[in-house]
Coordinates of N, CA and C in Angstrom, one line a residue:
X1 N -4.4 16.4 5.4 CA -5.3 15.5 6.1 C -4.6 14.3 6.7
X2 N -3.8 13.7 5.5 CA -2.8 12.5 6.6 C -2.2 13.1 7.8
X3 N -1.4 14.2 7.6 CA -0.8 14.3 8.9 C -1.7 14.8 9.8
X4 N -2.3 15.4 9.9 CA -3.9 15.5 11.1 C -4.3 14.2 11.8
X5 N -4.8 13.4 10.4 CA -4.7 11.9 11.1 C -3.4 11.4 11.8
X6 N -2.7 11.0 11.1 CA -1.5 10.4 12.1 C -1.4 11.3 13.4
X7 N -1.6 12.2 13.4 CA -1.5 12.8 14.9 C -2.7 12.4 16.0
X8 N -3.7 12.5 15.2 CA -5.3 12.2 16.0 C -4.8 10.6 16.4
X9 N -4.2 10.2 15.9 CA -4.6 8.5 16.3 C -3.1 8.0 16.2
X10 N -2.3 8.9 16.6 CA -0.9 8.4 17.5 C 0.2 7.6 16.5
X11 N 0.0 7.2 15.5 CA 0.5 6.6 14.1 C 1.7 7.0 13.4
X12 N 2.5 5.9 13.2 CA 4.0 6.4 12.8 C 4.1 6.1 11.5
X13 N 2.8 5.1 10.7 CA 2.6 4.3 9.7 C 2.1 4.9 8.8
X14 N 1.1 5.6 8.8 CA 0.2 7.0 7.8 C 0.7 7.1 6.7
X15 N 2.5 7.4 6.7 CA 2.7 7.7 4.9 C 3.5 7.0 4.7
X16 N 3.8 5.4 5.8 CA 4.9 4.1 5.5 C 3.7 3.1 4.5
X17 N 3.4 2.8 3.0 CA 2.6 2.1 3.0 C 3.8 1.1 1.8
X18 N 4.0 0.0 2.4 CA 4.8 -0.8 1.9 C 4.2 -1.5 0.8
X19 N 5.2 -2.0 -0.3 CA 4.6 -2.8 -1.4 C 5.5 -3.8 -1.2
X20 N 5.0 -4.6 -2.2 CA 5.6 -6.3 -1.8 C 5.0 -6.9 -3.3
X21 N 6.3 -6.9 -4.0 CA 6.3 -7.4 -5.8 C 6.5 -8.8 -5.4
X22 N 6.5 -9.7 -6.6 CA 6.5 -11.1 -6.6 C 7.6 -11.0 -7.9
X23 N 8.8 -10.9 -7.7 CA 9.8 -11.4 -8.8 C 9.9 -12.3 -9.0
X24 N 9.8 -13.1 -9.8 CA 11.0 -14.5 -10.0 C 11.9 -14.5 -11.1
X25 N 13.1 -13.6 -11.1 CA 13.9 -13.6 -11.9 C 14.9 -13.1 -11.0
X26 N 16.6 -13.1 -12.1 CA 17.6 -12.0 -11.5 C 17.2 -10.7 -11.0
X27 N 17.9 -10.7 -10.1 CA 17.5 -8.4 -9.5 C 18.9 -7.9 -9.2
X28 N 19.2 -6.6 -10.0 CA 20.5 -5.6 -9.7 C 19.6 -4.9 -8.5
X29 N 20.4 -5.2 -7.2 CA 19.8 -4.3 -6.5 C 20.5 -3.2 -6.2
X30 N 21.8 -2.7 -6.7 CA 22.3 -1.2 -7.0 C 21.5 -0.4 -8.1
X31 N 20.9 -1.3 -8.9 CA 20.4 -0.9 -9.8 C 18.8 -0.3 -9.1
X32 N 17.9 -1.2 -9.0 CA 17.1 -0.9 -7.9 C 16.7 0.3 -6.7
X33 N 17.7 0.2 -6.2 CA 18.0 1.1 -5.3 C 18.6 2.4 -5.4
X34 N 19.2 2.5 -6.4 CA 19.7 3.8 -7.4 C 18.7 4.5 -8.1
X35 N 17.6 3.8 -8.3 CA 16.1 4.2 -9.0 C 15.2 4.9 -8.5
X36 N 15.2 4.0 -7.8 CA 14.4 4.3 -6.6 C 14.7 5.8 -5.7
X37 N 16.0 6.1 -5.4 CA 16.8 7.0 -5.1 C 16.5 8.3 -5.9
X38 N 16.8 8.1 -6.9 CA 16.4 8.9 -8.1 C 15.4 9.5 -8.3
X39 N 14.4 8.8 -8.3 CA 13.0 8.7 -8.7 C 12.5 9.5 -7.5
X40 N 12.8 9.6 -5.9 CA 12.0 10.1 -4.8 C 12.7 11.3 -4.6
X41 N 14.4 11.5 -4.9 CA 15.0 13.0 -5.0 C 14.2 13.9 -5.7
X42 N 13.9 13.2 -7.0 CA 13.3 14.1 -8.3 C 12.5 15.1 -8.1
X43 N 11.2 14.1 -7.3 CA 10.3 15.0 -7.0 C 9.8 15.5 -5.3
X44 N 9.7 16.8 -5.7 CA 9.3 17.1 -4.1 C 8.3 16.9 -3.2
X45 N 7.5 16.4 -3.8 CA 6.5 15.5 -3.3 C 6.5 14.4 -2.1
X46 N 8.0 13.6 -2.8 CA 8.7 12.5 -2.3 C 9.3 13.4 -0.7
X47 N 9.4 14.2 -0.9 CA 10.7 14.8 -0.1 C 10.0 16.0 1.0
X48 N 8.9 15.8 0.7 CA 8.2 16.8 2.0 C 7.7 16.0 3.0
X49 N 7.9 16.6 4.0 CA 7.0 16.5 5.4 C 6.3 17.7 6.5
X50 N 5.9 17.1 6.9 CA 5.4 18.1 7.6 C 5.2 17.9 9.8
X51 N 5.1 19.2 9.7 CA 5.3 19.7 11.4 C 4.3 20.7 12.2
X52 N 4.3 20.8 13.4 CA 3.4 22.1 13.7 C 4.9 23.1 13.8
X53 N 4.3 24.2 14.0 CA 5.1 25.4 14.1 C 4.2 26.3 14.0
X54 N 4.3 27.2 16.0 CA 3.3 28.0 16.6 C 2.4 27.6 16.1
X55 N 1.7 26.1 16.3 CA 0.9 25.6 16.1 C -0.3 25.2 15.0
X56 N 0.4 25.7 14.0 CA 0.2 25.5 12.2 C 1.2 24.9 11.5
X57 N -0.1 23.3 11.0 CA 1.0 22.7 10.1 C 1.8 22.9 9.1
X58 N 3.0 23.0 9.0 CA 4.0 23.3 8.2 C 4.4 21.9 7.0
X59 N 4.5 22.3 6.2 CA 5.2 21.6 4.7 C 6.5 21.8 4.8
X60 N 7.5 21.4 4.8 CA 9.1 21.3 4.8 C 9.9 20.5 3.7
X61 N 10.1 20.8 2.5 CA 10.8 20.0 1.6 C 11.9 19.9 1.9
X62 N 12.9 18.8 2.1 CA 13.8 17.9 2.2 C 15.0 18.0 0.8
X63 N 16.3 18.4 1.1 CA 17.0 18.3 0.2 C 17.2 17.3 -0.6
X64 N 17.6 16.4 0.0 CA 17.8 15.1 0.0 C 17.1 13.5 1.1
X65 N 16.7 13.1 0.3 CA 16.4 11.9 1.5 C 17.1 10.7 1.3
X66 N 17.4 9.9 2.0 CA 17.7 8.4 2.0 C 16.4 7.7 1.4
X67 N 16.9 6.4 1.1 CA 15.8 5.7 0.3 C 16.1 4.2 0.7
X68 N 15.5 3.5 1.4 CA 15.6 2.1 1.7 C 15.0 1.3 1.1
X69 N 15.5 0.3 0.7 CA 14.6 -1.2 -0.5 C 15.4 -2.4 0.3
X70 N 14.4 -2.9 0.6 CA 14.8 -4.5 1.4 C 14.6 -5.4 0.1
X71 N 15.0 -5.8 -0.4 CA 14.8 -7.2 -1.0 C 14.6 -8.5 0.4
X72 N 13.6 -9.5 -0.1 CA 13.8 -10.5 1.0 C 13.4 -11.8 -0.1
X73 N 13.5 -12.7 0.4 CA 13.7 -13.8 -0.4 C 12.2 -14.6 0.5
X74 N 10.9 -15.4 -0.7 CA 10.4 -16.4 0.3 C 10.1 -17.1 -0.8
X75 N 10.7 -18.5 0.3 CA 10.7 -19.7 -0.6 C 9.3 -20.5 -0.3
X76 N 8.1 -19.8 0.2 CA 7.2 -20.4 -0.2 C 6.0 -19.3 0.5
X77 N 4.9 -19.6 0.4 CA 3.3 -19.0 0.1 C 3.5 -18.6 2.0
X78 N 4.4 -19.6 2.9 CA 3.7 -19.6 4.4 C 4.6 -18.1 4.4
X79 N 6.0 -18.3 3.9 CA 7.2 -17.5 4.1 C 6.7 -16.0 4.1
X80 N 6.3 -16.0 2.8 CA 5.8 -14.8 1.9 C 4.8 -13.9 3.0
X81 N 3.8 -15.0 3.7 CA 2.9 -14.4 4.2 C 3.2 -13.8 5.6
X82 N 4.0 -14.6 6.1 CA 5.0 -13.7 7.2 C 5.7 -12.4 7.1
X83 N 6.1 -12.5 5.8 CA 7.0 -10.9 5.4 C 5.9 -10.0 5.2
X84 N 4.4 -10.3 4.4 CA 3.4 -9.5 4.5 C 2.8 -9.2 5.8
X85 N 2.9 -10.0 6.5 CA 2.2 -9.4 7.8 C 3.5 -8.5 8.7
X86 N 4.2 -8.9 8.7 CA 5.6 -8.1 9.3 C 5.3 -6.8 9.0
X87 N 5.0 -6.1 7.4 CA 5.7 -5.2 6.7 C 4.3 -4.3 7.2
X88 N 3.7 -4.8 7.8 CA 2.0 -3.7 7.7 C 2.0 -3.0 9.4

């Protein structure tokens, strides 16, 4: 059904839905990013997409994907709120 929609309504965002944690501590971001990595290889879930082909949509699991994690830094509530609206 997502990909139906994203197609119906032109959408590149459908299965981009960003989170945005509030740390205030140290962060290993090899650490992080190695997890994260890990965690989306694992399952195939993470690693499918889908296509038409002769005009039925197709499921396609992915061997491997890349996995991006931005850390950003905001040093206050206006900051913060800029990175939230950016990220949508």
């Amino acid at each position: 059904e997502l990909y139906l929609f994203q197609e119906k309504e032109n959408s590149k965002s459908v299965y981009n839905i960003p989170k945005i944690l509030r740390i205030e501590s140290q962060l290993d971001y090899d650490k992080i990013t190695s997890s994260f990595f890990r965690l989306v290889n694992y399952f195939d879930i993470f690693k499918t997409h889908f296509l038409m082909k002769d005009g039925k949509v197709t499921a396609e699991i992915n061997k491997k994907v890349d996995v991006n994690v931005s850390i950003l830094n905001a040093d206050s509530e206006l900051m913060l709120e800029k990175i939230i609206d950016e990220s949508i």
